[in-house]
Amino acid sequence: MPKKMHFQLFVLNNLIWAILIIFFSINALFTPSFMQYDNVINIFYHSSILGMLVLGQGLILLTGNLDLSLESTLAFAPAVAMITATQWIPGLNPYVTILLTLIIGGLIGFFNGSIVAYLGIHSFIHSLSMLIILRGVTLFLVPFAIFKLDPVYSFVGNERIIGNMPVAVVLMFAVFLIMHFVMGKTPFGRYLLATGGNPDASYISGINTKQIVTYAFICAGVLAAIAGLLAAGRQDAINNTMGKDMVLLSFAGAILGGCSLDGGRGTPLGMLGGALLLGMIDNSLTLIGVNVFLLYACYGIIIFLAVLLDRAKTKWRDHLFHQESLRKLEENVEQRVACKTASA
């Protein structure tokens, strides 16, 4: 592959970071108070919950599927765990409650993945039903907010460490780095990309594609439960509206970060860039005083632009590979002509 094409593909795969730097620079120059230390930390803090959902949605998009129920899992998992600890099994150890939250998220992901992979139900239809079911059950179980959580349970979402840095931010970066390693250095990461890129060829080559899809949904469910832990800790309470309307932003963040709606493309670090860009946009719009209703419209525009960007990147990547194929074909023709000329 020529160096020029290699560079162009590198730019396409890391376009989100260029957009992030440009957007940050513009806001640093023109948005009041944007560059203050506390505000930058605040952007990271508010991106941590969405970041977990973006990563979960991105992993599922890599397999060529989607999950609308992540935002409901965010509320359902901590709600059931906390009700268990306060009503069904009073006095349950808070560490066990945290573990229970993650297990509930993983079980929901396992159920979703099994239905999609083994029963062949389209992920959009199934996850839409789960979105409504889980939200409805959460509304029933938690009609009013559960206040004053155990300090251990709210630690990751509420506490701060050196430099006033929230624990949630440290956790977010740690999770993304771990997933980046898993995706780049382990067979699971390669199988995940292969399953989304070409499921038939992956199956023929020996990859258990149904199992890989199920694993992706389980990871996403656990990540949504972690997002629920962060949200509950931040407000020191659990309510039935946690995570509402965040699933569409999780799509936008994943696609902006390089994931393709067709599956098989994307990296965790790119998804991190997408989550940070969304957090930065939300922060800057708030600082300049945009009306709250226009904020909602802005989110829709962001999702629209993310889809357009995905299509543009796909077309440009296809164009590059098409040009490379033509170049190799011309080289082969020239070599054959040269051989015939030499033999004559």
PDB file of N, CA and C in Angstrom, residues 53-113:
ATOM      1  N   LEU A  53     -21.764   4.462  27.726  1.00  0.00           N
ATOM      2  CA  LEU A  53     -22.802   4.061  26.766  1.00  0.00           C
ATOM      3  C   LEU A  53     -22.263   4.066  25.331  1.00  0.00           C
ATOM      4  N   VAL A  54     -21.439   5.055  25.014  1.00  0.00           N
ATOM      5  CA  VAL A  54     -20.858   5.113  23.670  1.00  0.00           C
ATOM      6  C   VAL A  54     -19.988   3.878  23.413  1.00  0.00           C
ATOM      7  N   LEU A  55     -19.187   3.508  24.408  1.00  0.00           N
ATOM      8  CA  LEU A  55     -18.330   2.329  24.253  1.00  0.00           C
ATOM      9  C   LEU A  55     -19.175   1.065  24.089  1.00  0.00           C
ATOM     10  N   GLY A  56     -20.215   0.929  24.915  1.00  0.00           N
ATOM     11  CA  GLY A  56     -21.087  -0.236  24.801  1.00  0.00           C
ATOM     12  C   GLY A  56     -21.778  -0.293  23.453  1.00  0.00           C
ATOM     13  N   GLN A  57     -22.318   0.845  23.022  1.00  0.00           N
ATOM     14  CA  GLN A  57     -22.991   0.884  21.715  1.00  0.00           C
ATOM     15  C   GLN A  57     -22.002   0.622  20.587  1.00  0.00           C
ATOM     16  N   GLY A  58     -20.782   1.146  20.744  1.00  0.00           N
ATOM     17  CA  GLY A  58     -19.767   0.937  19.715  1.00  0.00           C
ATOM     18  C   GLY A  58     -19.404  -0.530  19.558  1.00  0.00           C
ATOM     19  N   LEU A  59     -19.272  -1.250  20.674  1.00  0.00           N
ATOM     20  CA  LEU A  59     -18.936  -2.678  20.591  1.00  0.00           C
ATOM     21  C   LEU A  59     -20.015  -3.452  19.852  1.00  0.00           C
ATOM     22  N   ILE A  60     -21.275  -3.074  20.090  1.00  0.00           N
ATOM     23  CA  ILE A  60     -22.367  -3.767  19.401  1.00  0.00           C
ATOM     24  C   ILE A  60     -22.408  -3.376  17.924  1.00  0.00           C
ATOM     25  N   LEU A  61     -22.147  -2.095  17.632  1.00  0.00           N
ATOM     26  CA  LEU A  61     -22.101  -1.662  16.228  1.00  0.00           C
ATOM     27  C   LEU A  61     -21.005  -2.397  15.467  1.00  0.00           C
ATOM     28  N   LEU A  62     -19.911  -2.721  16.145  1.00  0.00           N
ATOM     29  CA  LEU A  62     -18.826  -3.453  15.477  1.00  0.00           C
ATOM     30  C   LEU A  62     -19.297  -4.804  14.954  1.00  0.00           C
ATOM     31  N   THR A  63     -20.296  -5.392  15.614  1.00  0.00           N
ATOM     32  CA  THR A  63     -20.823  -6.685  15.157  1.00  0.00           C
ATOM     33  C   THR A  63     -21.922  -6.525  14.111  1.00  0.00           C
ATOM     34  N   GLY A  64     -22.255  -5.261  13.777  1.00  0.00           N
ATOM     35  CA  GLY A  64     -23.311  -5.023  12.794  1.00  0.00           C
ATOM     36  C   GLY A  64     -24.697  -4.971  13.396  1.00  0.00           C
ATOM     37  N   ASN A  65     -24.784  -4.836  14.726  1.00  0.00           N
ATOM     38  CA  ASN A  65     -26.080  -4.750  15.409  1.00  0.00           C
ATOM     39  C   ASN A  65     -26.191  -3.424  16.150  1.00  0.00           C
ATOM     40  N   LEU A  66     -27.258  -3.243  16.901  1.00  0.00           N
ATOM     41  CA  LEU A  66     -27.437  -2.046  17.726  1.00  0.00           C
ATOM     42  C   LEU A  66     -28.267  -2.416  18.949  1.00  0.00           C
ATOM     43  N   ASP A  67     -28.223  -1.551  19.954  1.00  0.00           N
ATOM     44  CA  ASP A  67     -28.958  -1.826  21.195  1.00  0.00           C
ATOM     45  C   ASP A  67     -29.589  -0.531  21.708  1.00  0.00           C
ATOM     46  N   LEU A  68     -30.913  -0.436  21.555  1.00  0.00           N
ATOM     47  CA  LEU A  68     -31.625   0.752  22.033  1.00  0.00           C
ATOM     48  C   LEU A  68     -31.880   0.706  23.541  1.00  0.00           C
ATOM     49  N   SER A  69     -31.728  -0.476  24.140  1.00  0.00           N
ATOM     50  CA  SER A  69     -32.125  -0.639  25.545  1.00  0.00           C
ATOM     51  C   SER A  69     -31.037  -0.247  26.542  1.00  0.00           C
ATOM     52  N   LEU A  70     -29.881   0.223  26.053  1.00  0.00           N
ATOM     53  CA  LEU A  70     -28.780   0.540  26.976  1.00  0.00           C
ATOM     54  C   LEU A  70     -29.176   1.617  27.985  1.00  0.00           C
ATOM     55  N   GLU A  71     -29.942   2.622  27.521  1.00  0.00           N
ATOM     56  CA  GLU A  71     -30.305   3.698  28.441  1.00  0.00           C
ATOM     57  C   GLU A  71     -31.251   3.207  29.533  1.00  0.00           C
ATOM     58  N   SER A  72     -32.097   2.219  29.210  1.00  0.00           N
ATOM     59  CA  SER A  72     -32.982   1.661  30.239  1.00  0.00           C
ATOM     60  C   SER A  72     -32.211   0.749  31.186  1.00  0.00           C
ATOM     61  N   THR A  73     -31.212   0.029  30.657  1.00  0.00           N
ATOM     62  CA  THR A  73     -30.355  -0.801  31.511  1.00  0.00           C
ATOM     63  C   THR A  73     -29.616   0.075  32.516  1.00  0.00           C
ATOM     64  N   LEU A  74     -29.221   1.264  32.077  1.00  0.00           N
ATOM     65  CA  LEU A  74     -28.534   2.217  32.960  1.00  0.00           C
ATOM     66  C   LEU A  74     -29.350   2.504  34.220  1.00  0.00           C
ATOM     67  N   ALA A  75     -30.664   2.602  34.075  1.00  0.00           N
ATOM     68  CA  ALA A  75     -31.524   2.884  35.234  1.00  0.00           C
ATOM     69  C   ALA A  75     -31.964   1.609  35.942  1.00  0.00           C
ATOM     70  N   PHE A  76     -32.241   0.557  35.142  1.00  0.00           N
ATOM     71  CA  PHE A  76     -32.811  -0.671  35.706  1.00  0.00           C
ATOM     72  C   PHE A  76     -31.812  -1.400  36.622  1.00  0.00           C
ATOM     73  N   ALA A  77     -30.567  -1.533  36.183  1.00  0.00           N
ATOM     74  CA  ALA A  77     -29.583  -2.321  36.949  1.00  0.00           C
ATOM     75  C   ALA A  77     -29.344  -1.748  38.354  1.00  0.00           C
ATOM     76  N   PRO A  78     -29.013  -0.462  38.501  1.00  0.00           N
ATOM     77  CA  PRO A  78     -28.823   0.064  39.869  1.00  0.00           C
ATOM     78  C   PRO A  78     -30.127   0.121  40.668  1.00  0.00           C
ATOM     79  N   ALA A  79     -31.262   0.309  39.983  1.00  0.00           N
ATOM     80  CA  ALA A  79     -32.544   0.368  40.710  1.00  0.00           C
ATOM     81  C   ALA A  79     -32.855  -0.969  41.365  1.00  0.00           C
ATOM     82  N   VAL A  80     -32.738  -2.069  40.600  1.00  0.00           N
ATOM     83  CA  VAL A  80     -33.023  -3.399  41.148  1.00  0.00           C
ATOM     84  C   VAL A  80     -32.006  -3.752  42.233  1.00  0.00           C
ATOM     85  N   ALA A  81     -30.728  -3.433  41.989  1.00  0.00           N
ATOM     86  CA  ALA A  81     -29.693  -3.750  42.985  1.00  0.00           C
ATOM     87  C   ALA A  81     -29.942  -2.997  44.293  1.00  0.00           C
ATOM     88  N   MET A  82     -30.314  -1.728  44.191  1.00  0.00           N
ATOM     89  CA  MET A  82     -30.521  -0.935  45.407  1.00  0.00           C
ATOM     90  C   MET A  82     -31.798  -1.354  46.143  1.00  0.00           C
ATOM     91  N   ILE A  83     -32.839  -1.703  45.410  1.00  0.00           N
ATOM     92  CA  ILE A  83     -34.060  -2.205  46.059  1.00  0.00           C
ATOM     93  C   ILE A  83     -33.768  -3.528  46.765  1.00  0.00           C
ATOM     94  N   THR A  84     -32.944  -4.355  46.128  1.00  0.00           N
ATOM     95  CA  THR A  84     -32.543  -5.617  46.767  1.00  0.00           C
ATOM     96  C   THR A  84     -31.816  -5.347  48.084  1.00  0.00           C
ATOM     97  N   ALA A  85     -30.931  -4.343  48.059  1.00  0.00           N
ATOM     98  CA  ALA A  85     -30.117  -4.053  49.244  1.00  0.00           C
ATOM     99  C   ALA A  85     -30.898  -3.352  50.349  1.00  0.00           C
ATOM    100  N   THR A  86     -31.995  -2.689  49.987  1.00  0.00           N
ATOM    101  CA  THR A  86     -32.730  -1.919  51.002  1.00  0.00           C
ATOM    102  C   THR A  86     -34.060  -2.547  51.409  1.00  0.00           C
ATOM    103  N   GLN A  87     -34.677  -3.348  50.522  1.00  0.00           N
ATOM    104  CA  GLN A  87     -36.003  -3.886  50.826  1.00  0.00           C
ATOM    105  C   GLN A  87     -36.054  -5.412  50.840  1.00  0.00           C
ATOM    106  N   TRP A  88     -35.525  -6.039  49.796  1.00  0.00           N
ATOM    107  CA  TRP A  88     -35.645  -7.493  49.680  1.00  0.00           C
ATOM    108  C   TRP A  88     -34.621  -8.207  50.566  1.00  0.00           C
ATOM    109  N   ILE A  89     -33.379  -7.709  50.624  1.00  0.00           N
ATOM    110  CA  ILE A  89     -32.345  -8.269  51.512  1.00  0.00           C
ATOM    111  C   ILE A  89     -31.723  -7.097  52.267  1.00  0.00           C
ATOM    112  N   PRO A  90     -32.402  -6.564  53.279  1.00  0.00           N
ATOM    113  CA  PRO A  90     -31.893  -5.377  53.984  1.00  0.00           C
ATOM    114  C   PRO A  90     -30.509  -5.636  54.590  1.00  0.00           C
ATOM    115  N   GLY A  91     -29.664  -4.630  54.467  1.00  0.00           N
ATOM    116  CA  GLY A  91     -28.323  -4.741  55.035  1.00  0.00           C
ATOM    117  C   GLY A  91     -27.319  -5.429  54.139  1.00  0.00           C
ATOM    118  N   LEU A  92     -27.678  -5.621  52.874  1.00  0.00           N
ATOM    119  CA  LEU A  92     -26.750  -6.266  51.931  1.00  0.00           C
ATOM    120  C   LEU A  92     -25.478  -5.427  51.803  1.00  0.00           C
ATOM    121  N   ASN A  93     -24.336  -6.105  51.836  1.00  0.00           N
ATOM    122  CA  ASN A  93     -23.043  -5.415  51.738  1.00  0.00           C
ATOM    123  C   ASN A  93     -22.992  -4.538  50.484  1.00  0.00           C
ATOM    124  N   PRO A  94     -22.536  -3.288  50.609  1.00  0.00           N
ATOM    125  CA  PRO A  94     -22.522  -2.391  49.438  1.00  0.00           C
ATOM    126  C   PRO A  94     -21.630  -2.887  48.303  1.00  0.00           C
ATOM    127  N   TYR A  95     -20.537  -3.596  48.646  1.00  0.00           N
ATOM    128  CA  TYR A  95     -19.686  -4.145  47.576  1.00  0.00           C
ATOM    129  C   TYR A  95     -20.450  -5.222  46.796  1.00  0.00           C
ATOM    130  N   VAL A  96     -21.241  -6.017  47.538  1.00  0.00           N
ATOM    131  CA  VAL A  96     -22.075  -7.029  46.870  1.00  0.00           C
ATOM    132  C   VAL A  96     -23.137  -6.341  46.014  1.00  0.00           C
ATOM    133  N   THR A  97     -23.639  -5.213  46.490  1.00  0.00           N
ATOM    134  CA  THR A  97     -24.644  -4.465  45.724  1.00  0.00           C
ATOM    135  C   THR A  97     -24.050  -3.945  44.414  1.00  0.00           C
ATOM    136  N   ILE A  98     -22.811  -3.484  44.482  1.00  0.00           N
ATOM    137  CA  ILE A  98     -22.149  -3.032  43.250  1.00  0.00           C
ATOM    138  C   ILE A  98     -21.984  -4.194  42.275  1.00  0.00           C
ATOM    139  N   LEU A  99     -21.523  -5.333  42.831  1.00  0.00           N
ATOM    140  CA  LEU A  99     -21.354  -6.521  41.986  1.00  0.00           C
ATOM    141  C   LEU A  99     -22.691  -6.963  41.391  1.00  0.00           C
ATOM    142  N   LEU A 100     -23.746  -6.878  42.194  1.00  0.00           N
ATOM    143  CA  LEU A 100     -25.074  -7.250  41.722  1.00  0.00           C
ATOM    144  C   LEU A 100     -25.520  -6.341  40.578  1.00  0.00           C
ATOM    145  N   THR A 101     -25.196  -5.054  40.693  1.00  0.00           N
ATOM    146  CA  THR A 101     -25.537  -4.099  39.621  1.00  0.00           C
ATOM    147  C   THR A 101     -24.896  -4.522  38.301  1.00  0.00           C
ATOM    148  N   LEU A 102     -23.607  -4.872  38.381  1.00  0.00           N
ATOM    149  CA  LEU A 102     -22.898  -5.261  37.154  1.00  0.00           C
ATOM    150  C   LEU A 102     -23.438  -6.581  36.598  1.00  0.00           C
ATOM    151  N   ILE A 103     -23.775  -7.509  37.514  1.00  0.00           N
ATOM    152  CA  ILE A 103     -24.314  -8.802  37.069  1.00  0.00           C
ATOM    153  C   ILE A 103     -25.656  -8.617  36.361  1.00  0.00           C
ATOM    154  N   ILE A 104     -26.502  -7.750  36.918  1.00  0.00           N
ATOM    155  CA  ILE A 104     -27.809  -7.485  36.287  1.00  0.00           C
ATOM    156  C   ILE A 104     -27.606  -6.918  34.883  1.00  0.00           C
ATOM    157  N   GLY A 105     -26.674  -5.973  34.763  1.00  0.00           N
ATOM    158  CA  GLY A 105     -26.372  -5.416  33.434  1.00  0.00           C
ATOM    159  C   GLY A 105     -25.886  -6.489  32.478  1.00  0.00           C
ATOM    160  N   GLY A 106     -24.992  -7.363  32.975  1.00  0.00           N
ATOM    161  CA  GLY A 106     -24.477  -8.443  32.133  1.00  0.00           C
ATOM    162  C   GLY A 106     -25.562  -9.432  31.728  1.00  0.00           C
ATOM    163  N   LEU A 107     -26.478  -9.743  32.644  1.00  0.00           N
ATOM    164  CA  LEU A 107     -27.566 -10.685  32.324  1.00  0.00           C
ATOM    165  C   LEU A 107     -28.512 -10.111  31.270  1.00  0.00           C
ATOM    166  N   ILE A 108     -28.782  -8.816  31.382  1.00  0.00           N
ATOM    167  CA  ILE A 108     -29.627  -8.179  30.356  1.00  0.00           C
ATOM    168  C   ILE A 108     -28.932  -8.253  28.999  1.00  0.00           C
ATOM    169  N   GLY A 109     -27.619  -7.977  29.007  1.00  0.00           N
ATOM    170  CA  GLY A 109     -26.865  -8.086  27.759  1.00  0.00           C
ATOM    171  C   GLY A 109     -26.857  -9.504  27.221  1.00  0.00           C
ATOM    172  N   PHE A 110     -26.716 -10.484  28.119  1.00  0.00           N
ATOM    173  CA  PHE A 110     -26.730 -11.890  27.694  1.00  0.00           C
ATOM    174  C   PHE A 110     -28.073 -12.251  27.053  1.00  0.00           C
ATOM    175  N   PHE A 111     -29.154 -11.792  27.670  1.00  0.00           N
ATOM    176  CA  PHE A 111     -30.487 -12.061  27.118  1.00  0.00           C
ATOM    177  C   PHE A 111     -30.638 -11.413  25.738  1.00  0.00           C
ATOM    178  N   ASN A 112     -30.258 -10.155  25.652  1.00  0.00           N
ATOM    179  CA  ASN A 112     -30.369  -9.442  24.370  1.00  0.00           C
ATOM    180  C   ASN A 112     -29.533 -10.121  23.287  1.00  0.00           C
ATOM    181  N   GLY A 113     -28.284 -10.443  23.641  1.00  0.00           N
ATOM    182  CA  GLY A 113     -27.396 -11.065  22.650  1.00  0.00           C
ATOM    183  C   GLY A 113     -27.890 -12.427  22.209  1.00  0.00           C
TER     184      GLY A 113
END
